Structures are given as C-alpha cells and as structure tokens.
Short mmCIF file of C-alpha atoms in Angstrom, two decimals:
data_model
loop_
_atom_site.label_atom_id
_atom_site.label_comp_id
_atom_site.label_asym_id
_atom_site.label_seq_id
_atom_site.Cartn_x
_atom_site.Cartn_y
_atom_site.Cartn_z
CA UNK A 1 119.91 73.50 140.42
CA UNK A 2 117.78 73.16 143.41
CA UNK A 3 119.51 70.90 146.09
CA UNK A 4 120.58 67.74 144.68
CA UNK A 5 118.06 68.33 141.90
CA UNK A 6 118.19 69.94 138.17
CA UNK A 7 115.06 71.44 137.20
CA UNK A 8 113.41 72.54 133.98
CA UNK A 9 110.37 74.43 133.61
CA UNK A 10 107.87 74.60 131.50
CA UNK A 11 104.49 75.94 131.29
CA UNK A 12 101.88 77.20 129.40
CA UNK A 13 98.29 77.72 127.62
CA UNK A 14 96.42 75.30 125.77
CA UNK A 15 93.10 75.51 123.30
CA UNK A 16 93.10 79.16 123.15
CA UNK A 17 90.36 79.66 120.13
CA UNK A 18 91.37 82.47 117.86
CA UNK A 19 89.87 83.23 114.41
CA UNK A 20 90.95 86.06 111.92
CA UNK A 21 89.27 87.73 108.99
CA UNK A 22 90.58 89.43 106.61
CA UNK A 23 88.25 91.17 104.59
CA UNK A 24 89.83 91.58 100.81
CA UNK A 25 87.28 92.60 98.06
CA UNK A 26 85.29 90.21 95.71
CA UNK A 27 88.40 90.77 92.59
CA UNK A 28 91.18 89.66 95.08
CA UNK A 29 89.46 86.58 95.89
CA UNK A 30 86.98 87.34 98.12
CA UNK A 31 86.87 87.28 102.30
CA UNK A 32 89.88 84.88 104.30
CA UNK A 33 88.92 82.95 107.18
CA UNK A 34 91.07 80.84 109.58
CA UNK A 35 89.95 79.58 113.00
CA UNK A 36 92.80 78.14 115.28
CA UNK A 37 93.04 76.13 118.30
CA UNK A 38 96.39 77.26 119.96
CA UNK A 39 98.78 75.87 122.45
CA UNK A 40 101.75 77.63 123.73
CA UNK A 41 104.18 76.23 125.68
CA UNK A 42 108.09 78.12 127.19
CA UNK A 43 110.72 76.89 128.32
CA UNK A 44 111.56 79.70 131.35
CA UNK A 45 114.10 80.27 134.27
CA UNK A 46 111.46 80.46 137.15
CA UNK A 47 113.34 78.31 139.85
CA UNK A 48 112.05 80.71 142.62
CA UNK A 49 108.22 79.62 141.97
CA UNK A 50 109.40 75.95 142.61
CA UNK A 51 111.19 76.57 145.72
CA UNK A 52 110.31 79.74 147.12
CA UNK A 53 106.75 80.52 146.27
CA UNK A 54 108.54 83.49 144.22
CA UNK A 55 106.23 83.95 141.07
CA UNK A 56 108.27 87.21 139.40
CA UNK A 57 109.54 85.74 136.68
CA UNK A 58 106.62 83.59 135.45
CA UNK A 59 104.84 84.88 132.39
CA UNK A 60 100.98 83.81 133.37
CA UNK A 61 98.85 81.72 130.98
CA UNK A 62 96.05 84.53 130.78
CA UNK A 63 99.03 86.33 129.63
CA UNK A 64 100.03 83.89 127.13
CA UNK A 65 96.39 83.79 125.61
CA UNK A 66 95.81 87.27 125.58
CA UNK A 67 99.18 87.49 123.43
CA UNK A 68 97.42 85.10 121.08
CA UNK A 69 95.51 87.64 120.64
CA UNK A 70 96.83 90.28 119.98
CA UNK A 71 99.17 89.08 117.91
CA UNK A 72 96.42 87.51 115.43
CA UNK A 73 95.43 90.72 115.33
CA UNK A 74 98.30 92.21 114.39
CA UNK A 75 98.38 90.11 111.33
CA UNK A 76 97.06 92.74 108.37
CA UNK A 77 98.09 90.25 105.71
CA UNK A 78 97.21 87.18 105.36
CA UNK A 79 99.27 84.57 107.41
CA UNK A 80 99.63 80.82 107.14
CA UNK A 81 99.67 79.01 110.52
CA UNK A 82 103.56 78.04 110.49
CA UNK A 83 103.75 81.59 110.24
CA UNK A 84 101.67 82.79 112.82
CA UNK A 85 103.12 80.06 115.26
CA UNK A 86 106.81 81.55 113.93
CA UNK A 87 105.57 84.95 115.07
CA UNK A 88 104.44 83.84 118.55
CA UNK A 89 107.54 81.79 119.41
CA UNK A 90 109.60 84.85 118.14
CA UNK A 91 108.00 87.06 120.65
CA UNK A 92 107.77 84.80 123.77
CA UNK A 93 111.41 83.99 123.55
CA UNK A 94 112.76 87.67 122.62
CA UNK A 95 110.20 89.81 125.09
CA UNK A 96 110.92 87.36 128.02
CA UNK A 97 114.63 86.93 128.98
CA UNK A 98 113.70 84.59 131.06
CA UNK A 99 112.22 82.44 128.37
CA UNK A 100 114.61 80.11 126.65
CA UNK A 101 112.25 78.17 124.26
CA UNK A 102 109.08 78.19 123.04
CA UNK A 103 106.36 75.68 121.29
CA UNK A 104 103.63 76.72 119.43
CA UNK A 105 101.04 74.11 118.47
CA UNK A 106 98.12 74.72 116.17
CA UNK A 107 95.66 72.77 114.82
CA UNK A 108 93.09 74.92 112.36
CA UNK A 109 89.23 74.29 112.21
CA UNK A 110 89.13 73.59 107.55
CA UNK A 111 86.61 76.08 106.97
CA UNK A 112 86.28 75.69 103.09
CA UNK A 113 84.99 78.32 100.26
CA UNK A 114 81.59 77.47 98.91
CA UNK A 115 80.91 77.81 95.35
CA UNK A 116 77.23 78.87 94.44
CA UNK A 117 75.83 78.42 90.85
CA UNK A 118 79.67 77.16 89.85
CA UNK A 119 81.28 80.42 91.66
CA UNK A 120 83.59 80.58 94.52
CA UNK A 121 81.27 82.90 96.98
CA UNK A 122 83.05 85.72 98.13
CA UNK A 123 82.45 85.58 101.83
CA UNK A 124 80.73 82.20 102.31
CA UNK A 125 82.20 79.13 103.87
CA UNK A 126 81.02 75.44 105.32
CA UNK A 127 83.48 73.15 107.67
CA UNK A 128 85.77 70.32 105.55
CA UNK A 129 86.66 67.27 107.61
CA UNK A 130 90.55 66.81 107.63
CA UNK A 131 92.76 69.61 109.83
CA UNK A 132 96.16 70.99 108.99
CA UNK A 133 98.09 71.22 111.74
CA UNK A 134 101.71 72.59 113.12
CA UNK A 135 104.13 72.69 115.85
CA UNK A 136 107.09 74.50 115.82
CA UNK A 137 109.74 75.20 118.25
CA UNK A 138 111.98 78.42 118.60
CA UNK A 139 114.77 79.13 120.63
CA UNK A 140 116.26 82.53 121.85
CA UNK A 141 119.12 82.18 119.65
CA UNK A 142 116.67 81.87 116.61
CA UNK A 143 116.89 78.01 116.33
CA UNK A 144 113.83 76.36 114.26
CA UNK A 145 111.79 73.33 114.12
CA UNK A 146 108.90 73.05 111.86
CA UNK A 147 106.73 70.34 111.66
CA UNK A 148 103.22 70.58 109.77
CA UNK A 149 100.51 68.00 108.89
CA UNK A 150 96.90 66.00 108.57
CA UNK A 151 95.22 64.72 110.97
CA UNK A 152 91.32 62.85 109.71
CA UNK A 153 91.95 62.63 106.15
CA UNK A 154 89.89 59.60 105.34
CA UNK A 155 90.14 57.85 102.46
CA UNK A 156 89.05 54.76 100.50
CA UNK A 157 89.09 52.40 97.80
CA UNK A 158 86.08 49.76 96.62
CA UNK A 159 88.51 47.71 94.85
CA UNK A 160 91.51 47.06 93.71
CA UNK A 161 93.39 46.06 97.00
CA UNK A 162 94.56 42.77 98.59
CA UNK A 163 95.99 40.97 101.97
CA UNK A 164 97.84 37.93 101.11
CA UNK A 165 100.91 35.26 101.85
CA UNK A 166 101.16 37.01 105.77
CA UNK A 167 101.87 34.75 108.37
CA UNK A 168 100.57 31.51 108.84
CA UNK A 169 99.92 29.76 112.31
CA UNK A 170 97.28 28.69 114.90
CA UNK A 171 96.33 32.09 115.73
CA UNK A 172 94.98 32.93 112.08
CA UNK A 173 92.18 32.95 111.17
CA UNK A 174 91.96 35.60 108.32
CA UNK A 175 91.92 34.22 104.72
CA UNK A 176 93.77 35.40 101.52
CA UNK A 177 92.23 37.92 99.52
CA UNK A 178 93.04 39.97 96.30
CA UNK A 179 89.98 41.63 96.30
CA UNK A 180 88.54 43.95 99.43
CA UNK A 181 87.71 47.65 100.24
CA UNK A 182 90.55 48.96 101.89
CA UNK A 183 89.58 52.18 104.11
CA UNK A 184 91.83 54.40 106.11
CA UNK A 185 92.32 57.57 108.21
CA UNK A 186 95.53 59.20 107.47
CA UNK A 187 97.20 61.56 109.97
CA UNK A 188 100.94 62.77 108.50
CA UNK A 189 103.36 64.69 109.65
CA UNK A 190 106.40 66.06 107.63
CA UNK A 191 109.20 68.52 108.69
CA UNK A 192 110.70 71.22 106.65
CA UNK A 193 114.55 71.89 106.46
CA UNK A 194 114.31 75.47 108.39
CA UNK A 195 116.81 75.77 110.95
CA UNK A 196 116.77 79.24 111.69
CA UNK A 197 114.05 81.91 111.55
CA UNK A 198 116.42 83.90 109.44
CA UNK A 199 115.68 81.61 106.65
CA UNK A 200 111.74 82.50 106.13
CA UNK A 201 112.30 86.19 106.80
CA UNK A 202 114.82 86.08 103.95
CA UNK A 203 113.30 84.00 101.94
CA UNK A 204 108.90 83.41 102.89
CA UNK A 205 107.71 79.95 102.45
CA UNK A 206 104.28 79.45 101.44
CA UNK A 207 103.26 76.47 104.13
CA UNK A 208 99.74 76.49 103.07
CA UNK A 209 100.28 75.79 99.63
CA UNK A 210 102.51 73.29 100.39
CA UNK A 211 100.12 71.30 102.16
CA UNK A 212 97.63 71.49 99.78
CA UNK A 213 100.49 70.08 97.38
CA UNK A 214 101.44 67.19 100.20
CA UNK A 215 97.26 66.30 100.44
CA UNK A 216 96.66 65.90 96.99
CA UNK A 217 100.39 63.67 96.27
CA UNK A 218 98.72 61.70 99.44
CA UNK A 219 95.09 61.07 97.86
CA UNK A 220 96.81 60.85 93.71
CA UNK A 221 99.35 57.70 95.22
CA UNK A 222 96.39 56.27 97.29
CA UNK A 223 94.19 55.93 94.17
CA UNK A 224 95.98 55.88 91.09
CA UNK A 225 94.57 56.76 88.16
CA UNK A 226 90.82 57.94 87.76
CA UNK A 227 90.19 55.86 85.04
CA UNK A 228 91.90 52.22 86.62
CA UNK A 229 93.08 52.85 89.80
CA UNK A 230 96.25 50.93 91.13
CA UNK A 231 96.52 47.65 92.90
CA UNK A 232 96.89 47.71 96.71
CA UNK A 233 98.62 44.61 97.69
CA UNK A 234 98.98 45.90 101.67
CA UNK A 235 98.02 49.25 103.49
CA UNK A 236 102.02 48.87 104.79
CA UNK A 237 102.89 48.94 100.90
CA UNK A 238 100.72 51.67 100.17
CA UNK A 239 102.06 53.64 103.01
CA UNK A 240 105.58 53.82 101.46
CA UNK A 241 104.69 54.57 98.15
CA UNK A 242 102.65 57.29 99.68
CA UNK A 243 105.51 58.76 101.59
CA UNK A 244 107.92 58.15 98.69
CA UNK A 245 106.24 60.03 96.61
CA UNK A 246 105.82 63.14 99.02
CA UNK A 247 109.76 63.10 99.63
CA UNK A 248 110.40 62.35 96.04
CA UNK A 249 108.35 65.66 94.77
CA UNK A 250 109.05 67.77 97.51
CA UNK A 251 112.53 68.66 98.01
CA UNK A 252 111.74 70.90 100.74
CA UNK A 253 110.22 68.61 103.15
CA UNK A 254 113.42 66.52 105.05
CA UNK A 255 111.38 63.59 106.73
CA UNK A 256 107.32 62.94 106.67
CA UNK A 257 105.44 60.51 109.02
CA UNK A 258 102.36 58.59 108.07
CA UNK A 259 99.75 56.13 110.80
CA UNK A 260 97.40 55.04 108.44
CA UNK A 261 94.90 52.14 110.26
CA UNK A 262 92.80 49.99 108.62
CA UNK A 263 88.95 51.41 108.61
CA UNK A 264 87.60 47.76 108.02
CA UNK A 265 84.39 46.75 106.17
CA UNK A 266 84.02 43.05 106.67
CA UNK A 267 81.37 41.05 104.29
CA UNK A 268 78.00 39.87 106.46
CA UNK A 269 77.19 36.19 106.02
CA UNK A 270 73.23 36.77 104.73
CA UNK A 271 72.69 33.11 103.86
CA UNK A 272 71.48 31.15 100.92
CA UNK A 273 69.47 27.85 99.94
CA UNK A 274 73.06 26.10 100.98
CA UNK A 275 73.70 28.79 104.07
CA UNK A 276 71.75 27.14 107.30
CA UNK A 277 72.11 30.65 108.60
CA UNK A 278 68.07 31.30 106.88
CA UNK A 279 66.65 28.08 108.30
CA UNK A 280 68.19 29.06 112.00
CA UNK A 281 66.08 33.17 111.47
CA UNK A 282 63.20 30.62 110.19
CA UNK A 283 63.56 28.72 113.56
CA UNK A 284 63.85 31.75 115.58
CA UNK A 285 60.58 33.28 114.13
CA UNK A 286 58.42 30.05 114.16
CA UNK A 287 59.75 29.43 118.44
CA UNK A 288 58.98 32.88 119.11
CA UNK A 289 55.82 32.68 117.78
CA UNK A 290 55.16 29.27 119.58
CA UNK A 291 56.03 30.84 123.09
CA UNK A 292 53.63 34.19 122.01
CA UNK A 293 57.50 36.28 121.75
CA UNK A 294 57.30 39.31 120.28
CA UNK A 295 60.05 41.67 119.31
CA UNK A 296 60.85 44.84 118.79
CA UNK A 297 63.26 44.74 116.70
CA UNK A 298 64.43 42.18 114.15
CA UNK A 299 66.59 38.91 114.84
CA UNK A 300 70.03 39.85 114.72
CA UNK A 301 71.60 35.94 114.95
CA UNK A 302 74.92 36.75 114.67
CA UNK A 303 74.46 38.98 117.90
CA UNK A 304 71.19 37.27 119.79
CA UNK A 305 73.49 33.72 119.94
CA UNK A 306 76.17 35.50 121.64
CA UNK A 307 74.58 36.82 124.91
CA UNK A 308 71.04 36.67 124.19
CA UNK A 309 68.33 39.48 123.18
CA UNK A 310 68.55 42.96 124.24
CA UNK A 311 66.81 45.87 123.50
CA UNK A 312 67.86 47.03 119.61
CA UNK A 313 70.91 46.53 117.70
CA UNK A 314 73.11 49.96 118.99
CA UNK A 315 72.67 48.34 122.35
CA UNK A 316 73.93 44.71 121.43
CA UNK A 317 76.85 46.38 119.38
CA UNK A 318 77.62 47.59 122.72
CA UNK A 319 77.82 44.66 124.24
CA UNK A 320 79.71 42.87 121.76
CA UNK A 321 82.59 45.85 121.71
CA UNK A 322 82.72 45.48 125.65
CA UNK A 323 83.33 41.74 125.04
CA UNK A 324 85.98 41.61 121.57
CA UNK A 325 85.96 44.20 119.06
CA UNK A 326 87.60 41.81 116.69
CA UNK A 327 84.55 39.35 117.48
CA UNK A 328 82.55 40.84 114.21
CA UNK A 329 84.66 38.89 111.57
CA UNK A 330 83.65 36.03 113.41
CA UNK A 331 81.64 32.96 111.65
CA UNK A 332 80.48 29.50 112.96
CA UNK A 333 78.20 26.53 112.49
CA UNK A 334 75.05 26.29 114.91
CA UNK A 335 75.12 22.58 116.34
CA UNK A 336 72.50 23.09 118.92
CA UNK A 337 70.21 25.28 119.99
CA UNK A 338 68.09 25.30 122.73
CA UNK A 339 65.53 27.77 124.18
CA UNK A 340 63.72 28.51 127.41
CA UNK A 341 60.72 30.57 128.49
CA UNK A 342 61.75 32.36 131.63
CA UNK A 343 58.50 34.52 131.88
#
C-alpha cells in the first residue's frame, strides 16, 4: 500500500533476439536452429522506486536480457520454446525474492530444413511463413500457465465453400453463393493442462511436436480430403469443426482459440457483348483521343469514375482504401457521363 493506494508492479524486457545452435552430426539429424523474439515480464515488490526514488530491489531490463542469454546458452540439449520460457520464469521468480510472478512470451522466427536432391541438408535452412508462439506464466510457488500457438498460417480453398440464407435487410447487399474461394489467416491459441512445473520435470512434454500435430489437424479439417475436399458452408462453421477436431484428438490440450478472417477474392466485372461496361472503356478511349489525352497507364473504370484519374493503379487503390475498403465489391450502371477538358 502506498497512501490510500494499492500498487502492483510490473516491469520488464521486450524483443530481446536470441538464436541457438546446436550442432549434432549429419546421423543424428543434422544441425538445430531456433531464433526467438523474447519478452519477459515480473511481477516484483519494488514499492520504494514508486515512492521514494529507491531502485534496490528492481531487477533492470539489461539484466533481464542478458539472462536471456545466458540461459539460451545454457541449454546443451535441445529445448522447445515452452521449455525455454519454463526455464526463464523458473529462475526470475526463484533468484529474485522480490519477484512474485513471471511471463515469458516468445514468438520463434520458422526457420525450416531444406532438402537438396530429395535430402534433408544437414545444416541448411530457408524462413517458413507461419510462427509458433508461447506465453507462459510462473509463480514463486511453482504455479503454471501454458499457452502455445500460430500466428500467419494462411490458408485456402478454390472451391468447395459457400455463404448462404444470412440475414436479410436493407443493408445487404451480398448475394447467395455455394460456390467461392474462401481464404483465411489463422492465428490459434490452445492451453495445456500443466498446473505446476513439477508436472514437466516429472514427466517432459514434447511442445514442439505437439504443434506440429495441432498445424496439420488445423490444415487436414480445413481441406478435407486430397482427392474431394469438403464443403464449406461458412468460415464460422469451419472454425468449429477445426477446433473440434484439435480438442477431440488431443487430450492434452484443455481449451484452444481460433480468429480466422476472411482473406476475400471478389470476381471483377470484365464485361461482355451484353455488359455496357466494354462500350463505356470504348467511350473512354475514343474521348481521350478526341481531346489529344494520353495515358500512362490503362483505364481502370471501376476506379477512374470514382474520383477521377490519378497517376497508376497502386495510387488509386490508395485512394479508394482511404475512402471504403468494402467499396471494391461494389457494381453499378453508368447513366451519364460527362467529361471536361480542364487543360
């Protein structure tokens, strides 16, 4: 207490880079290379620097990276990064007895194996795309909280999915459809039943193997079977079955949390003999040409009619995402058109 006033702190470090090699021969499976981005952050009983300028008891965040560290290098054997965030809360909250609680946060850089002529390389590797990630929480009595997941795993379908029979009122505009790409980034988080630290010492847990397991459930329930897929009929329903499934095969993940938004691909009106959309480009061309217009880049109609002509196409995208984002999808008839020569 301070005055009238309870106070907790908490501080820390954040994006402390740290990569580890460990160097096993060719017949063991070759070189293992992890690069982390690490936050730390304690829960400590360091009233004094609040009130009194009294800075004794606060571990400093040089401190805290340095220990990062170390610590990484104190890892002979290969480590997963649940592990390695395990073994930093462990020593922040039992070297500091001022420190009551400590959370690690990691989020690994997927440097993957390449395979030359059909062969894993021993010590070769190229960056993946999606990220495993972790946070975990420790306590001084030993208490545990561990969370792991995905964050960028894109993934998509060129058929086989729908949208239809969602609400219907004034405001829509977007028709039925049981055919459509459906597109998505997936970041997931699930949390495993350890409550204690005395549970993985007892007992190790391979987390990294796990969430290869929890990727590839993720990817098998997104697409179905190679040879015919499955039918989509909502990302919402597609969602579920994803997490289902994950809970359903995995008895040692308790919960899992999936944000899966829609990467859309909406279908360009080109025009036809019955389209007017060709006769308006025809128009276009033949005025320009009248007036002695020339431009650099093509006529982009479903962009020039909205604000007029600007320099190329990345610039009018611009513009349009400044004015709607959702103003894409949009499709109308051209009643009128007029045009002036202002130079």
């Amino acid at each position: 207490m301070a005055g009238n006033f309870e106070l907790q702190g908490r501080h820390g470090k954040s994006r402390v880079r740290v990569s580890r090699v460990w160097r096993r021969p060719a017949a063991a499976g070759g070189h293992v290379i992890v690069e982390w981005s690490v936050a730390v952050s304690v829960v400590s009983d360091c009233l004094p620097s609040y009130t009194s300028s009294d800075n004794s008891a606060i571990v400093a965040t040089d401190s805290i990276k340095n220990t990062v560290y170390v610590k990484a290098k104190e890892c002979t054997e290969v480590v997963s990064m649940e592990e390695f965030a395990v073994i930093l809360g462990r020593h922040f909250t039992s070297l500091y007895p001022q420190v009551s609680e400590a959370t690690v946060t990691i989020v690994e850089r997927p440097w993957e194996r390449v395979v030359v002529d059909g062969k894993p390389h021993s010590h070769g590797f190229k960056v993946g795309v999606e990220k495993h990630s972790t946070e975990v929480i420790v306590k001084k009595s030993g208490s545990l909280l561990i969370n792991s997941g995905i964050q960028g795993y894109s993934l998509l379908k060129t058929t086989q999915s729908g949208f239809e029979g969602f609400v219907t009122d004034r405001y829509r505009l977007l028709p039925d459809t049981r055919e459509r790409i459906v597109a998505t980034e997936v970041t997931a988080w699930w949390r495993y039943p350890f409550e204690h630290v005395s549970q993985l010492l007892s007992k190790p847990f391979c987390f990294t193997q796990r969430y290869q397991d929890v990727k590839k459930v993720l990817s098998e329930t997104f697409f179905g079977p190679p040879d015919v897929g499955v039918y989509s009929p909502s990302v919402q329903n597609t969602l579920y079955l994803m997490a289902k499934e994950v809970l359903t095969r995995f008895p040692d993940i308790s919960s899992i949390q999936l944000r899966m938004p829609n990467l859309h691909f909406l279908p360009v009106n080109l025009g036809s003999k019955e389209n007017p959309l060709v006769k308006v480009v025809a128009a276009s061309d033949h005025c320009c040409g009248h007036f002695g217009y020339k431009r650099k880049t093509p006529y982009m109609s479903h962009v020039s009619l909205l604000y007029g002509d600007l320099t190329d196409e990345e610039e009018a995208r611009k513009k349009v995402e400044e004015l709607d984002k959702d103003i894409y999808g949009l499709e109308f008839e051209i009643s009128e058109l007029a045009l002036y020569r202002t130079d």
